[in-house]
Amino acid sequence: MIVYGWTGIEVKALRSAMQLSIEEFARRVEVSSRAVDGWESAGAAASLRPSSKRQLDKVLAGASDAVTARFANLLGAAPIDHDEVDCSSPVPVTLANDTLGHATVMGADEADLVWVPARTAAGEVILVSLPRRTVIAGIGVSALALAAGVKPAAVLANSPEIDRLDHFHKLRLSLIESDNLYGAGDVIPLVEQSIERIGQLRRAGFGDPAGMQRMRVLYAEFAAWLHQDCRNWDRAQHWTDRGLTWSHQLGDPYSIAAVLTRKAQIANDMGDGAEARELAEAADRAAPPGTRFGAVAYTFAGQGSALMGDEAGSEIAFDRARHLAEDVDADPSWGFFLDHAYIDAHQAQGRVAMGDYRGAIDQFGQAINSMRSGQTRDQAVYIARQAVAYVRAGEAEAAAKLASTVIDIGVSTGSERILHNVRTVNSMLDPGSRQPEIVEFRAAAQKWSLT
């Protein structure tokens, strides 16, 4: 596969495909971590030195088939092997040019279209309208990259027929569903491109300024979540910092509370209980009345207190979260995910931090058994965390058995919230054990290089 023009978008896609941190990737490319972070932050506007481009070409040329496939998928332009056509390959998409100069998918319901960027064989970036179900299905724009006869798209801002806020709203919902199905890696590039595009539209004076800024905050919070799932802490914090700045510029308590809540959860995942509790308390203060922000904030404050070893404070916060969660009059537009299972899972994680492994095991079980259907990845996260509680409690066989059940989900979605815990279990097991559950688990972990 050949990259004709390296930008921050391609750099980010290659690093994600190689499943490396910024520091690890920088060493492979023989540049500084600051350079990689700068390229990725600049996105399509990044300017790379010729020597850096040559080094990136070298790294890509030496990449495995799996990395190349992931890289192509992230860019939405999978290479085609003409010698061996896979019968499972996506059906080529038929394109036509509409009156605005955009590429459209024939036969799609106009009301169910979302616009996504695609790069033609000539290197031109065009806007392509795809059925929402296509984006969710993960087909992306792989069949569009080599489409012939497609004219460069008019700038999105020059299309008065497009409701920009509705476009980004629909696209965000599609990307959330795609993330739930396939993981964050495939979604991050398009989310970050969308943030950049929203900013360009605002600077050009198109669309409602407040509405576009609020949408940009939502995308920044979503980007932070995706990086959080990948344990890319620098990038997660980058987007929450940007989102918080934009929220204050907007002067919107709703947006401020949403970003502060995300920052609190990230701090908990990083093991900084004091920071998490302070951020959660700030989110609760900022939250407009009649919302569910308070319940979520107290959930993260409870976990933060547990990380600090404050058992009494943790219990009080979780009790408060449950009380607030039962408010039937609260605005359901945010925090729909909050229920007693969600609170139980976070309290159980707090018990692990305080060394109450048996209490954590029981509460994780309670949370997992009462989860709503369709939460496959989150359920796998809680099972993986329960497995850690088992291994810390000295019940190695039970830990290995549980961890074995979530490896496939972790690998297929790339969720480090799952895989990090699987690695923890693996590191704490006796490598010389001949217990069947442990042998089976270690074989699966070795197969997927999780050792």
Coordinates of C-alpha atoms in Angstrom, one line a residue:
M1 CA 0.0 0.0 0.0
I2 CA 1.3 3.5 -0.9
V3 CA 0.5 6.7 0.8
Y4 CA 0.8 9.6 -1.6
G5 CA 0.7 12.4 1.0
W6 CA 1.5 11.9 4.7
T7 CA -0.6 14.1 7.1
G8 CA -1.5 13.8 10.7
I9 CA -4.5 11.7 9.7
E10 CA -2.4 9.0 8.0
V11 CA 0.1 9.1 10.9
K12 CA -2.6 8.6 13.4
A13 CA -4.1 5.7 11.4
L14 CA -0.7 4.0 11.0
R15 CA 0.0 4.3 14.8
S16 CA -3.5 3.0 15.6
A17 CA -3.1 0.1 13.1
M18 CA 0.3 -0.8 14.8
Q19 CA -1.4 -0.6 18.2
L20 CA 1.4 1.5 19.6
S21 CA 1.5 4.4 22.0
I22 CA 2.8 7.8 20.8
E23 CA 6.1 7.1 22.5
E24 CA 6.5 3.6 21.0
F25 CA 5.5 4.9 17.5
A26 CA 8.0 7.8 17.8
R27 CA 10.8 5.4 18.4
R28 CA 9.8 3.3 15.4
V29 CA 9.7 6.3 13.2
E30 CA 12.9 7.8 14.8
V31 CA 11.4 11.1 15.7
S32 CA 10.4 12.7 19.0
S33 CA 7.1 12.0 20.8
R34 CA 6.3 15.7 20.5
A35 CA 6.6 15.5 16.7
V36 CA 4.1 12.7 16.5
D37 CA 1.7 14.4 18.9
G38 CA 2.0 17.6 16.9
W39 CA 1.2 15.8 13.6
E40 CA -1.8 14.1 15.0
S41 CA -3.1 17.3 16.6
A42 CA -2.8 19.2 13.3
G43 CA -4.6 16.5 11.4
A44 CA -4.9 17.1 7.7
A45 CA -2.9 20.4 8.1
A46 CA 0.2 18.7 9.4
S47 CA 3.4 19.5 7.6
L48 CA 6.0 16.7 7.7
R49 CA 9.7 16.8 6.7
P50 CA 10.7 14.7 3.7
S51 CA 12.9 12.6 5.9
S52 CA 10.0 11.9 8.2
K53 CA 7.8 10.9 5.2
R54 CA 10.5 8.5 4.0
Q55 CA 10.8 7.0 7.4
L56 CA 7.0 6.5 7.6
D57 CA 7.1 4.9 4.1
K58 CA 9.7 2.5 5.4
V59 CA 7.7 1.6 8.5
L60 CA 4.6 1.0 6.4
A61 CA 6.5 -1.1 3.8
G62 CA 7.8 -3.3 6.6
A63 CA 4.4 -3.7 8.3
S64 CA 2.7 -7.1 8.6
D65 CA -0.4 -7.9 6.5
A66 CA -2.6 -7.4 9.6
V67 CA -1.2 -4.0 10.2
T68 CA -1.6 -3.0 6.6
A69 CA -5.2 -4.2 6.5
R70 CA -6.0 -2.3 9.7
F71 CA -4.3 0.8 8.3
A72 CA -6.3 0.6 5.1
N73 CA -9.5 0.1 7.0
L74 CA -8.9 3.1 9.2
L75 CA -8.4 5.3 6.1
G76 CA -11.4 3.7 4.4
A77 CA -9.4 2.4 1.4
A78 CA -8.7 -1.3 1.7
P79 CA -6.3 -2.6 -1.0
I80 CA -7.7 -5.2 -3.4
D81 CA -5.9 -8.4 -4.2
H82 CA -6.8 -9.1 -7.8
D83 CA -5.3 -12.6 -7.7
E84 CA -7.6 -13.8 -4.9
V85 CA -11.0 -12.1 -4.7
D86 CA -12.6 -12.7 -1.3
C87 CA -16.2 -13.5 -1.7
S88 CA -16.9 -11.7 1.6
S89 CA -15.6 -8.4 0.2
P90 CA -18.1 -5.5 0.2
V91 CA -20.2 -5.1 -3.0
P92 CA -18.8 -2.1 -5.0
V93 CA -20.8 1.1 -4.4
T94 CA -22.4 2.7 -7.4
L95 CA -21.7 6.5 -7.4
A96 CA -23.4 9.4 -9.2
N97 CA -22.8 13.1 -9.0
D98 CA -25.6 15.2 -7.6
T99 CA -26.2 18.8 -8.5
L100 CA -23.9 20.0 -5.8
G101 CA -20.9 18.0 -7.0
H102 CA -21.0 15.5 -4.2
A103 CA -20.7 11.7 -4.6
T104 CA -23.9 9.9 -3.6
V105 CA -24.9 6.3 -3.2
M106 CA -27.6 5.3 -5.6
G107 CA -30.8 4.0 -4.1
A108 CA -30.2 5.4 -0.6
D109 CA -33.0 7.2 1.3
E110 CA -32.0 10.9 1.4
A111 CA -33.3 11.3 4.9
D112 CA -31.0 8.5 6.1
L113 CA -27.7 9.8 4.6
V114 CA -24.6 11.0 6.4
W115 CA -21.7 12.7 4.7
V116 CA -18.2 11.3 5.2
P117 CA -14.9 12.2 3.6
A118 CA -13.2 10.0 1.0
R119 CA -10.0 10.2 -0.9
T120 CA -9.9 9.4 -4.6
A121 CA -7.1 7.7 -6.5
A122 CA -5.9 11.1 -7.6
G123 CA -5.6 12.1 -3.9
E124 CA -8.6 14.5 -3.9
V125 CA -10.7 14.6 -0.8
I126 CA -14.4 14.4 -1.6
L127 CA -17.5 14.3 0.5
V128 CA -19.5 11.1 0.0
S129 CA -23.1 10.5 1.2
L130 CA -23.5 7.1 2.6
P131 CA -26.6 5.3 4.1
R132 CA -26.3 5.5 7.9
R133 CA -26.5 1.7 8.0
T134 CA -23.4 1.5 5.8
V135 CA -21.4 3.5 8.2
I136 CA -22.5 1.4 11.2
A137 CA -21.8 -1.8 9.3
G138 CA -18.2 -0.8 9.1
I139 CA -18.0 -0.8 5.3
G140 CA -16.9 2.8 5.4
V141 CA -15.6 4.1 2.1
S142 CA -13.3 1.4 1.0
A143 CA -15.1 0.9 -2.3
L144 CA -15.1 4.6 -3.0
A145 CA -11.4 5.3 -2.9
L146 CA -10.8 4.0 -6.4
A147 CA -14.2 5.3 -7.8
A148 CA -13.8 6.6 -11.3
G149 CA -15.5 9.8 -12.7
V150 CA -16.2 11.3 -9.3
K151 CA -15.7 15.1 -9.4
P152 CA -14.2 16.9 -6.4
A153 CA -16.9 17.7 -3.9
A154 CA -18.1 21.2 -3.2
V155 CA -17.2 22.4 0.3
L156 CA -19.8 21.3 2.8
A157 CA -20.3 25.0 3.7
N158 CA -21.3 25.8 0.1
S159 CA -24.3 23.4 0.3
P160 CA -27.3 25.4 1.7
E161 CA -29.5 22.3 1.3
I162 CA -27.6 20.5 4.0
D163 CA -28.6 20.9 7.7
R164 CA -25.1 20.9 9.1
L165 CA -26.1 20.3 12.7
D166 CA -28.4 17.5 11.7
H167 CA -25.6 16.0 9.6
F168 CA -23.1 15.9 12.4
H169 CA -25.8 14.7 14.8
K170 CA -26.7 11.7 12.6
L171 CA -23.0 11.0 11.9
R172 CA -22.2 11.0 15.6
L173 CA -25.0 8.5 16.4
S174 CA -23.7 6.3 13.6
L175 CA -20.2 6.4 14.9
I176 CA -21.3 5.6 18.4
E177 CA -23.0 2.5 17.1
S178 CA -20.0 1.6 15.1
D179 CA -17.7 2.0 18.1
N180 CA -20.0 -0.3 20.1
L181 CA -19.8 -2.9 17.4
Y182 CA -16.2 -2.7 16.2
G183 CA -14.3 -0.7 18.7
A184 CA -12.7 2.7 18.9
G185 CA -9.8 2.3 16.4
D186 CA -11.9 2.4 13.3
V187 CA -13.9 5.4 14.6
I188 CA -11.2 7.8 15.9
P189 CA -10.0 9.2 12.6
L190 CA -13.5 10.2 11.4
V191 CA -14.4 11.7 14.7
E192 CA -11.2 13.8 14.8
Q193 CA -11.8 14.8 11.2
S194 CA -15.3 15.9 12.1
I195 CA -14.0 18.1 14.9
E196 CA -11.7 19.8 12.5
R197 CA -14.5 20.2 9.9
I198 CA -16.9 21.7 12.5
G199 CA -14.2 24.2 13.5
Q200 CA -13.6 25.2 9.8
L201 CA -17.3 25.8 9.3
R202 CA -17.6 27.9 12.5
R203 CA -14.6 30.0 11.4
A204 CA -16.1 30.5 8.0
G205 CA -19.3 31.7 9.6
F206 CA -21.6 28.9 8.5
G207 CA -24.3 27.5 10.7
D208 CA -25.6 28.5 14.1
P209 CA -22.4 29.5 16.1
A210 CA -23.7 28.2 19.4
G211 CA -25.2 25.0 18.0
M212 CA -22.0 24.2 16.1
Q213 CA -19.8 24.9 19.2
R214 CA -22.1 22.7 21.3
M215 CA -21.7 19.9 18.6
R216 CA -18.0 20.4 18.6
V217 CA -18.0 19.8 22.4
L218 CA -20.0 16.6 22.0
Y219 CA -17.5 15.3 19.4
A220 CA -14.5 16.3 21.6
E221 CA -16.1 14.4 24.6
F222 CA -16.7 11.4 22.3
A223 CA -13.1 11.5 21.0
A224 CA -11.9 11.5 24.6
W225 CA -14.0 8.5 25.3
L226 CA -12.6 6.6 22.3
H227 CA -9.1 7.3 23.4
Q228 CA -10.0 6.4 27.0
D229 CA -11.1 3.0 25.8
C230 CA -7.7 2.6 24.1
R231 CA -5.9 3.9 27.2
N232 CA -4.4 6.7 25.1
W233 CA -4.3 9.1 28.1
D234 CA -2.6 12.0 26.4
R235 CA -5.1 12.1 23.6
A236 CA -8.1 11.6 25.9
Q237 CA -7.0 14.5 28.1
H238 CA -6.2 16.6 25.0
W239 CA -9.8 16.3 23.8
T240 CA -11.3 16.9 27.2
D241 CA -9.2 20.0 27.6
R242 CA -10.3 21.3 24.2
G243 CA -13.9 20.4 25.0
L244 CA -13.7 22.2 28.4
T245 CA -12.3 25.3 26.7
W246 CA -15.0 25.3 24.1
S247 CA -17.7 24.7 26.8
H248 CA -16.6 27.8 28.7
Q249 CA -16.5 29.9 25.6
L250 CA -20.0 28.7 24.9
G251 CA -21.0 29.4 28.5
D252 CA -23.2 26.3 28.6
P253 CA -23.4 24.5 32.0
Y254 CA -24.6 21.3 30.2
S255 CA -21.5 21.1 28.1
I256 CA -19.2 22.0 31.0
A257 CA -20.7 19.3 33.2
A258 CA -20.5 16.7 30.4
V259 CA -16.8 17.3 29.9
L260 CA -15.9 17.5 33.6
T261 CA -17.7 14.2 34.1
R262 CA -15.6 12.6 31.3
K263 CA -12.5 14.0 32.9
A264 CA -13.4 12.5 36.2
Q265 CA -13.9 9.0 34.7
I266 CA -10.6 9.3 32.9
A267 CA -8.8 10.3 36.1
N268 CA -10.3 7.2 37.8
D269 CA -9.1 4.9 35.0
M270 CA -5.7 6.4 35.4
G271 CA -5.7 5.7 39.1
D272 CA -5.8 9.3 40.3
G273 CA -8.6 9.2 42.9
A274 CA -8.1 12.7 44.3
E275 CA -8.3 14.3 40.8
A276 CA -11.3 12.2 40.0
R277 CA -13.2 13.2 43.1
E278 CA -12.4 16.9 42.6
L279 CA -13.5 16.8 39.0
A280 CA -16.7 14.9 39.8
E281 CA -17.5 17.5 42.5
A282 CA -16.9 20.3 40.0
A283 CA -19.2 18.5 37.5
D284 CA -21.9 18.2 40.1
R285 CA -21.6 22.0 40.8
A286 CA -21.7 22.9 37.2
A287 CA -24.6 20.6 36.3
P288 CA -27.9 22.3 35.5
P289 CA -30.8 21.2 37.7
G290 CA -33.1 18.4 36.6
T291 CA -30.4 16.4 34.8
R292 CA -28.6 13.1 35.5
F293 CA -25.2 14.6 35.7
G294 CA -25.2 14.6 39.5
A295 CA -25.8 10.9 39.7
V296 CA -23.0 10.1 37.3
A297 CA -20.7 12.6 39.1
Y298 CA -21.3 11.0 42.5
T299 CA -20.6 7.6 40.9
F300 CA -17.2 8.7 39.8
A301 CA -16.6 10.6 43.1
G302 CA -17.4 7.3 44.9
Q303 CA -14.8 5.4 42.9
G304 CA -12.3 8.2 43.3
S305 CA -12.8 8.1 47.1
A306 CA -12.2 4.3 47.0
L307 CA -8.9 4.9 45.1
M308 CA -7.9 7.2 48.0
G309 CA -8.7 4.6 50.6
D310 CA -11.7 6.6 51.9
E311 CA -14.2 3.8 52.4
A312 CA -16.8 5.9 54.3
G313 CA -16.6 8.7 51.7
S314 CA -17.0 6.2 48.9
E315 CA -20.1 4.6 50.5
I316 CA -21.7 8.0 51.0
A317 CA -21.1 9.0 47.4
F318 CA -22.4 5.8 45.9
D319 CA -25.5 6.0 48.1
R320 CA -26.1 9.5 46.8
A321 CA -25.6 8.3 43.2
R322 CA -28.3 5.7 43.6
H323 CA -30.7 8.2 45.2
L324 CA -30.2 10.6 42.3
A325 CA -30.5 7.9 39.7
E326 CA -34.0 7.1 40.9
D327 CA -35.3 10.6 40.0
V328 CA -37.9 9.8 37.3
D329 CA -38.3 13.5 36.4
A330 CA -34.6 13.9 35.4
D331 CA -33.9 14.9 31.8
P332 CA -33.2 11.6 30.0
S333 CA -31.3 13.3 27.1
W334 CA -28.0 12.6 28.8
G335 CA -27.0 9.8 31.1
F336 CA -29.4 7.2 29.6
F337 CA -26.7 4.6 30.4
L338 CA -27.0 5.2 34.1
D339 CA -28.7 2.5 36.1
H340 CA -28.0 0.5 39.3
A341 CA -25.9 -2.0 37.3
Y342 CA -23.6 0.9 36.1
I343 CA -23.2 2.2 39.7
D344 CA -22.6 -1.3 41.1
A345 CA -19.9 -2.0 38.5
H346 CA -18.0 1.2 39.5
Q347 CA -18.4 0.5 43.2
A348 CA -17.1 -3.0 42.6
Q349 CA -14.0 -1.5 40.9
G350 CA -13.6 0.7 43.9
R351 CA -13.7 -2.3 46.2
V352 CA -10.9 -3.9 44.2
A353 CA -8.8 -0.7 44.9
M354 CA -9.5 -1.0 48.6
G355 CA -8.6 -4.7 48.7
D356 CA -12.2 -6.0 49.3
Y357 CA -11.9 -8.6 46.6
R358 CA -14.7 -10.9 47.7
G359 CA -17.1 -7.9 48.0
A360 CA -15.9 -6.8 44.5
I361 CA -16.5 -10.3 43.0
D362 CA -20.0 -10.4 44.4
Q363 CA -20.9 -6.9 43.3
F364 CA -19.5 -7.4 39.8
G365 CA -21.6 -10.5 39.5
Q366 CA -24.7 -8.5 40.5
A367 CA -23.9 -5.8 38.0
I368 CA -23.2 -8.2 35.1
N369 CA -26.4 -10.2 35.7
S370 CA -28.6 -7.1 35.7
M371 CA -27.2 -5.4 32.7
R372 CA -29.4 -4.5 29.8
S373 CA -29.1 -6.5 26.6
G374 CA -26.8 -5.2 23.8
Q375 CA -24.0 -4.0 26.1
T376 CA -21.6 -6.7 25.0
R377 CA -18.4 -4.8 25.3
D378 CA -19.2 -3.2 28.6
Q379 CA -20.2 -6.5 30.0
A380 CA -16.9 -7.9 28.8
V381 CA -15.1 -5.0 30.6
Y382 CA -16.8 -5.9 33.9
I383 CA -16.1 -9.6 33.5
A384 CA -12.4 -8.8 32.9
R385 CA -12.4 -6.6 36.0
Q386 CA -14.1 -9.4 38.0
A387 CA -11.4 -11.8 36.8
V388 CA -8.8 -9.4 38.3
A389 CA -10.7 -9.4 41.6
Y390 CA -10.6 -13.3 41.5
V391 CA -6.9 -13.5 40.8
R392 CA -6.1 -11.0 43.5
A393 CA -8.3 -13.0 45.9
G394 CA -6.1 -16.1 45.1
E395 CA -8.7 -17.9 43.0
A396 CA -6.6 -18.3 39.9
E397 CA -8.7 -21.0 38.1
A398 CA -11.9 -18.8 38.3
A399 CA -9.9 -15.8 37.1
A400 CA -8.5 -17.7 34.1
K401 CA -11.9 -19.1 33.2
L402 CA -13.5 -15.7 33.2
A403 CA -10.7 -13.9 31.4
S404 CA -10.8 -16.6 28.6
T405 CA -14.4 -15.7 27.9
V406 CA -13.6 -12.0 27.0
I407 CA -10.4 -12.3 25.0
D408 CA -12.1 -12.5 21.7
I409 CA -14.3 -9.4 22.4
G410 CA -11.2 -7.5 23.6
V411 CA -9.2 -8.4 20.5
S412 CA -12.0 -7.8 18.0
T413 CA -12.8 -4.4 19.4
G414 CA -9.3 -3.5 20.5
S415 CA -10.7 -2.3 23.8
E416 CA -7.8 -1.8 26.2
R417 CA -10.4 -1.6 29.1
I418 CA -10.7 -5.3 28.5
L419 CA -7.2 -6.3 27.3
H420 CA -5.4 -4.4 30.1
N421 CA -7.3 -6.5 32.7
V422 CA -6.6 -9.7 30.7
R423 CA -2.9 -8.9 30.8
T424 CA -3.1 -8.2 34.5
V425 CA -4.7 -11.7 35.1
N426 CA -2.0 -13.3 32.9
S427 CA 0.8 -11.6 34.8
M428 CA -0.5 -12.9 38.1
L429 CA -1.0 -16.5 37.1
D430 CA 1.6 -19.2 37.9
P431 CA 3.3 -19.9 34.5
G432 CA 4.0 -23.5 35.6
S433 CA 0.4 -24.3 36.5
R434 CA -1.2 -27.3 34.8
Q435 CA -4.7 -26.5 35.8
P436 CA -6.9 -26.8 32.6
E437 CA -8.5 -23.4 32.9
I438 CA -5.1 -21.7 33.3
V439 CA -3.5 -23.7 30.5
E440 CA -6.4 -22.8 28.2
F441 CA -6.3 -19.1 29.1
R442 CA -2.5 -18.8 28.7
A443 CA -2.7 -20.5 25.2
A444 CA -5.4 -18.0 24.1
A445 CA -3.4 -15.0 25.6
Q446 CA -0.2 -16.2 23.8
K447 CA -2.2 -16.6 20.5
W448 CA -3.2 -12.9 20.6
S449 CA 0.2 -11.7 22.0
L450 CA -1.4 -10.7 25.3
T451 CA 1.4 -12.2 27.4

